[in-house]
Amino acid sequence: MELFIRLDINIFATLILLILLLNSRASAGAGVKTNKIFGRLTGMVLIITVSEIISFAVDRQPGAIMPALNYVSNMLLFLLAPFTMGLWAEYVEHYLLREVPDLRRRRLIRGVPVVIILALVLINPFTGFLFKIFPGNVYERGPHFLLQILLNVFIVGQAYLTLLQNRQKMDSTKLLSLAAFPLLPLFGVMIQYYFYGTTMIWSSMALALLLIFLNVQKSLLLVDSLTGIDNRRSVDNLIESMSERRGDVLYGGMMLDIDNLKEVNDAYGHATGDLAIKRAAEIIKGALRSGDFVARYAGDEFFVVIEVGEPRALNRAVARIHEAFTDYNRTSGEPWEINVSIGFDTFRYESAESVDQAMRRIDELMYQEKKRRKLERRLAAEMGTEAEALAGAEA
């Protein structure tokens, strides 16, 4: 009973981690890179937490196999800790940066303390630098126990630097949740270091993962994995938020469709087509205000909602988007161009059905604009062909 009381926090943490792990694998965004890293991170902490339960359960217990279990379980704790910190660093990097151009360099920097800790673990049976199992199956910390803690803190520090440099990209709730992952275990380290025999490190990390799941991971279900902007699911949340200001606000809605994505795909491949979609999302976001709603609605379609004081404000926003695409095509240096057809109109929220009707109207306007622009391009191409033929005849 006394042992259960000592380990009840870890047992509870194990249940939390199992739920998080199953949820992350079953979620709609399980294939997204950030979610994959979160799943691996949760699995790693789960293994470590179970190892800690075993180490405390077998410590000082008689039996021929108990010292071996004591040694292996404690060795796993030291061995997996730096990899866990490294996974958290990669989670932060992919969540904030999406594309990590210097990922190899970052991994090499993190690899230095990992290699040192691995070396300490490998030579520990001969040196007892990290821990020893004394006669009577008694675990005791070694003289370099604190060193491995400092090396893990170094790994965490690299990720914290990324977190601080990109803190403007997220709200305070997400920032504090990400920051809590190493801070809560560090608090547990201090308690466990000064109050020998307590189990606080990995159970506090389970709590930190729960905070990340509730405040960060859930929001990723509303993010498009390719572009990083909102996805179609987030439109429902937007409509729900509109209901709180029923009829008071004039909204401007836009439906945008990339004109020539099929030609880009056919000529340069689908990887370039994906790049074109990402660039289109960046251009649209850049042409609007930071608080405006931009979502990838379908493959090459985007949905935009902005608050406007008058219809002319919506016209100006549409003009800015077209101008932004023109500027990109002039300066990008890419062999391909991207443009968009935009259907747009103003509306007020009267009911969810009224918003749905407005979206259908805007969608129809977009398809009309797309047909018009396609006809213009075809006529321009025909006129260009005729001009070339006349020039050839005159020559």
Tab-separated table of N, CA and C in Angstrom, residues 87-198:
chain	number	residue	atom	x	y	z
A	87	LEU	N	12.848	15.593	-29.118
A	87	LEU	CA	11.547	15.541	-29.781
A	87	LEU	C	10.724	16.783	-29.468
A	88	TRP	N	10.797	17.249	-28.216
A	88	TRP	CA	10.079	18.482	-27.878
A	88	TRP	C	10.627	19.650	-28.687
A	89	ALA	N	11.945	19.714	-28.848
A	89	ALA	CA	12.561	20.779	-29.644
A	89	ALA	C	12.054	20.726	-31.089
A	90	GLU	N	11.970	19.519	-31.667
A	90	GLU	CA	11.480	19.388	-33.043
A	90	GLU	C	9.999	19.747	-33.135
A	91	TYR	N	9.234	19.417	-32.100
A	91	TYR	CA	7.815	19.781	-32.090
A	91	TYR	C	7.662	21.296	-32.148
A	92	VAL	N	8.422	22.002	-31.310
A	92	VAL	CA	8.372	23.467	-31.285
A	92	VAL	C	8.769	24.036	-32.643
A	93	GLU	N	9.844	23.510	-33.214
A	93	GLU	CA	10.342	24.019	-34.502
A	93	GLU	C	9.320	23.823	-35.616
A	94	HIS	N	8.732	22.629	-35.710
A	94	HIS	CA	7.774	22.368	-36.786
A	94	HIS	C	6.460	23.107	-36.558
A	95	TYR	N	6.074	23.297	-35.301
A	95	TYR	CA	4.837	24.030	-35.031
A	95	TYR	C	4.990	25.506	-35.391
A	96	LEU	N	6.128	26.094	-35.039
A	96	LEU	CA	6.325	27.526	-35.250
A	96	LEU	C	6.833	27.855	-36.644
A	97	LEU	N	7.724	27.023	-37.175
A	97	LEU	CA	8.393	27.349	-38.433
A	97	LEU	C	7.821	26.595	-39.624
A	98	ARG	N	7.118	25.476	-39.367
A	98	ARG	CA	6.564	24.597	-40.403
A	98	ARG	C	7.663	24.020	-41.280
A	99	GLU	N	8.396	24.865	-42.003
A	99	GLU	CA	9.558	24.412	-42.759
A	99	GLU	C	10.802	24.830	-41.981
A	100	VAL	N	11.634	23.868	-41.597
A	100	VAL	CA	12.826	24.164	-40.800
A	100	VAL	C	14.036	24.040	-41.721
A	101	PRO	N	14.485	25.167	-42.312
A	101	PRO	CA	15.555	25.087	-43.318
A	101	PRO	C	16.883	24.583	-42.774
A	102	ASP	N	17.168	24.870	-41.507
A	102	ASP	CA	18.447	24.460	-40.916
A	102	ASP	C	18.254	23.323	-39.920
A	103	LEU	N	17.305	22.417	-40.212
A	103	LEU	CA	16.998	21.320	-39.292
A	103	LEU	C	18.214	20.438	-39.045
A	104	ARG	N	19.000	20.169	-40.086
A	104	ARG	CA	20.183	19.324	-39.931
A	104	ARG	C	21.168	19.944	-38.939
A	105	ARG	N	21.395	21.253	-39.064
A	105	ARG	CA	22.321	21.935	-38.151
A	105	ARG	C	21.786	21.905	-36.721
A	106	ARG	N	20.492	22.130	-36.564
A	106	ARG	CA	19.882	22.108	-35.235
A	106	ARG	C	20.032	20.724	-34.595
A	107	ARG	N	19.819	19.675	-35.399
A	107	ARG	CA	19.956	18.311	-34.871
A	107	ARG	C	21.397	18.007	-34.480
A	108	LEU	N	22.343	18.516	-35.257
A	108	LEU	CA	23.755	18.299	-34.926
A	108	LEU	C	24.109	18.963	-33.601
A	109	ILE	N	23.598	20.178	-33.384
A	109	ILE	CA	23.856	20.877	-32.116
A	109	ILE	C	23.255	20.095	-30.956
A	110	ARG	N	22.017	19.624	-31.131
A	110	ARG	CA	21.376	18.831	-30.076
A	110	ARG	C	22.075	17.497	-29.886
A	111	GLY	N	22.709	17.014	-30.941
A	111	GLY	CA	23.361	15.712	-30.870
A	111	GLY	C	24.559	15.670	-29.947
A	112	VAL	N	25.194	16.828	-29.710
A	112	VAL	CA	26.389	16.854	-28.850
A	112	VAL	C	26.058	16.399	-27.428
A	113	PRO	N	25.083	17.025	-26.738
A	113	PRO	CA	24.754	16.533	-25.389
A	113	PRO	C	24.175	15.124	-25.390
A	114	VAL	N	23.469	14.757	-26.470
A	114	VAL	CA	22.916	13.397	-26.549
A	114	VAL	C	24.040	12.369	-26.559
A	115	VAL	N	25.078	12.621	-27.350
A	115	VAL	CA	26.221	11.701	-27.433
A	115	VAL	C	26.930	11.602	-26.085
A	116	ILE	N	27.082	12.733	-25.400
A	116	ILE	CA	27.744	12.726	-24.084
A	116	ILE	C	26.951	11.877	-23.093
A	117	ILE	N	25.618	12.066	-23.090
A	117	ILE	CA	24.777	11.285	-22.172
A	117	ILE	C	24.828	9.800	-22.526
A	118	LEU	N	24.800	9.484	-23.816
A	118	LEU	CA	24.905	8.081	-24.236
A	118	LEU	C	26.214	7.462	-23.765
A	119	ALA	N	27.295	8.232	-23.873
A	119	ALA	CA	28.598	7.737	-23.417
A	119	ALA	C	28.576	7.484	-21.914
A	120	LEU	N	27.968	8.399	-21.158
A	120	LEU	CA	27.877	8.226	-19.701
A	120	LEU	C	27.063	6.986	-19.343
A	121	VAL	N	25.985	6.745	-20.107
A	121	VAL	CA	25.149	5.564	-19.850
A	121	VAL	C	25.916	4.279	-20.155
A	122	LEU	N	26.677	4.290	-21.261
A	122	LEU	CA	27.409	3.086	-21.669
A	122	LEU	C	28.529	2.718	-20.696
A	123	ILE	N	29.190	3.738	-20.149
A	123	ILE	CA	30.296	3.444	-19.226
A	123	ILE	C	29.830	3.364	-17.778
A	124	ASN	N	28.546	3.639	-17.549
A	124	ASN	CA	28.045	3.637	-16.172
A	124	ASN	C	28.224	2.300	-15.456
A	125	PRO	N	28.048	1.142	-16.137
A	125	PRO	CA	28.258	-0.129	-15.420
A	125	PRO	C	29.660	-0.267	-14.830
A	126	PHE	N	30.647	0.434	-15.435
A	126	PHE	CA	32.029	0.325	-14.963
A	126	PHE	C	32.438	1.478	-14.050
A	127	THR	N	31.719	2.602	-14.151
A	127	THR	CA	32.131	3.800	-13.403
A	127	THR	C	31.133	4.233	-12.340
A	128	GLY	N	29.861	3.946	-12.565
A	128	GLY	CA	28.840	4.425	-11.635
A	128	GLY	C	28.679	5.929	-11.662
A	129	PHE	N	29.030	6.569	-12.803
A	129	PHE	CA	28.943	8.027	-12.896
A	129	PHE	C	27.522	8.546	-12.670
A	130	LEU	N	26.527	7.841	-13.218
A	130	LEU	CA	25.145	8.312	-13.130
A	130	LEU	C	24.392	7.697	-11.955
A	131	PHE	N	24.570	6.387	-11.743
A	131	PHE	CA	23.907	5.723	-10.621
A	131	PHE	C	24.585	4.383	-10.370
A	132	LYS	N	24.308	3.839	-9.182
A	132	LYS	CA	24.804	2.513	-8.820
A	132	LYS	C	23.685	1.724	-8.162
A	133	ILE	N	23.766	0.402	-8.311
A	133	ILE	CA	22.867	-0.491	-7.584
A	133	ILE	C	23.725	-1.240	-6.567
A	134	PHE	N	23.566	-0.883	-5.308
A	134	PHE	CA	24.382	-1.465	-4.244
A	134	PHE	C	23.793	-2.797	-3.774
A	135	PRO	N	24.583	-3.584	-3.040
A	135	PRO	CA	24.061	-4.830	-2.455
A	135	PRO	C	22.778	-4.547	-1.676
A	136	GLY	N	21.856	-5.453	-1.786
A	136	GLY	CA	20.538	-5.221	-1.198
A	136	GLY	C	19.594	-4.589	-2.202
A	137	ASN	N	20.094	-4.461	-3.472
A	137	ASN	CA	19.284	-3.889	-4.557
A	137	ASN	C	18.874	-2.449	-4.250
A	138	VAL	N	19.856	-1.676	-3.766
A	138	VAL	CA	19.597	-0.286	-3.373
A	138	VAL	C	20.137	0.659	-4.446
A	139	TYR	N	19.249	1.483	-5.010
A	139	TYR	CA	19.646	2.477	-6.022
A	139	TYR	C	20.218	3.712	-5.328
A	140	GLU	N	21.296	4.244	-5.918
A	140	GLU	CA	21.865	5.492	-5.397
A	140	GLU	C	22.426	6.307	-6.563
A	141	ARG	N	22.208	7.611	-6.514
A	141	ARG	CA	22.711	8.487	-7.574
A	141	ARG	C	24.226	8.499	-7.597
A	142	GLY	N	24.758	8.719	-8.828
A	142	GLY	CA	26.200	8.816	-8.988
A	142	GLY	C	26.676	10.261	-8.940
A	143	PRO	N	27.989	10.472	-9.004
A	143	PRO	CA	28.548	11.821	-8.880
A	143	PRO	C	28.240	12.731	-10.074
A	144	HIS	N	27.895	12.157	-11.238
A	144	HIS	CA	27.611	12.965	-12.427
A	144	HIS	C	26.112	13.005	-12.753
A	145	PHE	N	25.294	12.739	-11.752
A	145	PHE	CA	23.841	12.788	-11.937
A	145	PHE	C	23.396	14.178	-12.395
A	146	LEU	N	23.951	15.203	-11.773
A	146	LEU	CA	23.574	16.578	-12.107
A	146	LEU	C	24.034	16.966	-13.510
A	147	LEU	N	25.147	16.377	-13.975
A	147	LEU	CA	25.675	16.703	-15.303
A	147	LEU	C	24.670	16.350	-16.394
A	148	GLN	N	24.053	15.179	-16.295
A	148	GLN	CA	23.101	14.791	-17.340
A	148	GLN	C	21.866	15.689	-17.309
A	149	ILE	N	21.510	16.204	-16.136
A	149	ILE	CA	20.403	17.164	-16.067
A	149	ILE	C	20.760	18.437	-16.829
A	150	LEU	N	21.978	18.938	-16.626
A	150	LEU	CA	22.432	20.156	-17.309
A	150	LEU	C	22.506	19.950	-18.818
A	151	LEU	N	22.912	18.765	-19.248
A	151	LEU	CA	22.977	18.477	-20.683
A	151	LEU	C	21.576	18.455	-21.304
A	152	ASN	N	20.610	17.927	-20.581
A	152	ASN	CA	19.226	17.956	-21.061
A	152	ASN	C	18.679	19.378	-21.101
A	153	VAL	N	19.079	20.187	-20.126
A	153	VAL	CA	18.672	21.595	-20.108
A	153	VAL	C	19.231	22.323	-21.325
A	154	PHE	N	20.439	21.954	-21.763
A	154	PHE	CA	21.038	22.555	-22.961
A	154	PHE	C	20.160	22.290	-24.188
A	155	ILE	N	19.668	21.059	-24.318
A	155	ILE	CA	18.789	20.715	-25.445
A	155	ILE	C	17.515	21.548	-25.384
A	156	VAL	N	16.958	21.658	-24.188
A	156	VAL	CA	15.747	22.449	-23.991
A	156	VAL	C	16.003	23.918	-24.326
A	157	GLY	N	17.185	24.408	-23.952
A	157	GLY	CA	17.518	25.812	-24.177
A	157	GLY	C	17.482	26.190	-25.644
A	158	GLN	N	17.929	25.286	-26.514
A	158	GLN	CA	17.904	25.564	-27.954
A	158	GLN	C	16.464	25.768	-28.433
A	159	ALA	N	15.567	24.910	-27.965
A	159	ALA	CA	14.165	25.037	-28.361
A	159	ALA	C	13.537	26.289	-27.760
A	160	TYR	N	13.930	26.633	-26.537
A	160	TYR	CA	13.395	27.838	-25.903
A	160	TYR	C	13.775	29.083	-26.694
A	161	LEU	N	14.962	29.080	-27.268
A	161	LEU	CA	15.400	30.205	-28.090
A	161	LEU	C	14.474	30.361	-29.298
A	162	THR	N	14.141	29.248	-29.940
A	162	THR	CA	13.196	29.274	-31.064
A	162	THR	C	11.833	29.775	-30.608
A	163	LEU	N	11.411	29.333	-29.426
A	163	LEU	CA	10.114	29.728	-28.876
A	163	LEU	C	10.055	31.233	-28.633
A	164	LEU	N	11.107	31.784	-28.048
A	164	LEU	CA	11.142	33.218	-27.750
A	164	LEU	C	11.235	34.050	-29.024
A	165	GLN	N	12.001	33.574	-29.997
A	165	GLN	CA	12.160	34.313	-31.253
A	165	GLN	C	10.864	34.372	-32.056
A	166	ASN	N	9.984	33.411	-31.842
A	166	ASN	CA	8.743	33.339	-32.622
A	166	ASN	C	7.497	33.500	-31.750
A	167	ARG	N	7.648	34.122	-30.599
A	167	ARG	CA	6.529	34.231	-29.655
A	167	ARG	C	5.364	35.056	-30.208
A	168	GLN	N	5.636	35.938	-31.187
A	168	GLN	CA	4.573	36.765	-31.749
A	168	GLN	C	3.623	35.966	-32.639
A	169	LYS	N	4.013	34.743	-32.993
A	169	LYS	CA	3.202	33.935	-33.907
A	169	LYS	C	2.045	33.226	-33.214
A	170	MET	N	1.944	33.327	-31.896
A	170	MET	CA	0.900	32.594	-31.181
A	170	MET	C	0.364	33.427	-30.039
A	171	ASP	N	-0.808	33.048	-29.550
A	171	ASP	CA	-1.374	33.750	-28.409
A	171	ASP	C	-0.705	33.276	-27.125
A	172	SER	N	-1.012	33.973	-26.030
A	172	SER	CA	-0.330	33.706	-24.759
A	172	SER	C	-0.634	32.308	-24.223
A	173	THR	N	-1.837	31.790	-24.487
A	173	THR	CA	-2.200	30.453	-23.999
A	173	THR	C	-1.317	29.384	-24.627
A	174	LYS	N	-1.132	29.464	-25.950
A	174	LYS	CA	-0.278	28.489	-26.635
A	174	LYS	C	1.175	28.652	-26.206
A	175	LEU	N	1.617	29.906	-26.057
A	175	LEU	CA	2.999	30.166	-25.646
A	175	LEU	C	3.284	29.554	-24.280
A	176	LEU	N	2.389	29.781	-23.322
A	176	LEU	CA	2.587	29.249	-21.972
A	176	LEU	C	2.507	27.720	-21.959
A	177	SER	N	1.641	27.150	-22.788
A	177	SER	CA	1.517	25.689	-22.847
A	177	SER	C	2.792	25.052	-23.374
A	178	LEU	N	3.371	25.635	-24.435
A	178	LEU	CA	4.623	25.109	-24.979
A	178	LEU	C	5.772	25.315	-24.001
A	179	ALA	N	5.779	26.467	-23.341
A	179	ALA	CA	6.852	26.755	-22.384
A	179	ALA	C	6.778	25.842	-21.170
A	180	ALA	N	5.569	25.363	-20.846
A	180	ALA	CA	5.392	24.538	-19.644
A	180	ALA	C	6.017	23.163	-19.776
A	181	PHE	N	6.204	22.684	-21.026
A	181	PHE	CA	6.685	21.307	-21.200
A	181	PHE	C	8.003	21.051	-20.477
A	182	PRO	N	9.036	21.892	-20.641
A	182	PRO	CA	10.255	21.647	-19.874
A	182	PRO	C	10.235	22.280	-18.484
A	183	LEU	N	9.424	23.336	-18.298
A	183	LEU	CA	9.438	24.037	-17.011
A	183	LEU	C	8.835	23.194	-15.892
A	184	LEU	N	7.708	22.542	-16.164
A	184	LEU	CA	7.090	21.703	-15.133
A	184	LEU	C	8.001	20.548	-14.716
A	185	PRO	N	8.615	19.816	-15.671
A	185	PRO	CA	9.572	18.778	-15.263
A	185	PRO	C	10.786	19.339	-14.528
A	186	LEU	N	11.231	20.554	-14.908
A	186	LEU	CA	12.366	21.161	-14.208
A	186	LEU	C	12.009	21.423	-12.751
A	187	PHE	N	10.770	21.852	-12.532
A	187	PHE	CA	10.281	22.015	-11.165
A	187	PHE	C	10.267	20.662	-10.453
A	188	GLY	N	9.858	19.606	-11.200
A	188	GLY	CA	9.868	18.259	-10.631
A	188	GLY	C	11.265	17.779	-10.312
A	189	VAL	N	12.250	18.143	-11.169
A	189	VAL	CA	13.651	17.781	-10.919
A	189	VAL	C	14.122	18.377	-9.602
A	190	MET	N	13.787	19.644	-9.378
A	190	MET	CA	14.214	20.318	-8.146
A	190	MET	C	13.626	19.627	-6.920
A	191	ILE	N	12.345	19.281	-6.993
A	191	ILE	CA	11.707	18.592	-5.862
A	191	ILE	C	12.341	17.225	-5.647
A	192	GLN	N	12.530	16.487	-6.761
A	192	GLN	CA	13.065	15.133	-6.657
A	192	GLN	C	14.529	15.134	-6.230
A	193	TYR	N	15.257	16.196	-6.589
A	193	TYR	CA	16.676	16.282	-6.228
A	193	TYR	C	16.841	16.542	-4.731
A	194	TYR	N	15.998	17.434	-4.209
A	194	TYR	CA	16.141	17.806	-2.799
A	194	TYR	C	15.326	16.919	-1.865
A	195	PHE	N	14.282	16.273	-2.415
A	195	PHE	CA	13.475	15.367	-1.599
A	195	PHE	C	13.574	13.976	-2.215
A	196	TYR	N	14.661	13.323	-1.910
A	196	TYR	CA	15.000	12.035	-2.522
A	196	TYR	C	13.899	11.016	-2.253
A	197	GLY	N	13.505	10.299	-3.316
A	197	GLY	CA	12.470	9.274	-3.180
A	197	GLY	C	11.125	9.697	-3.732
A	198	THR	N	10.959	11.007	-4.045
A	198	THR	CA	9.709	11.460	-4.654
A	198	THR	C	9.734	11.189	-6.162
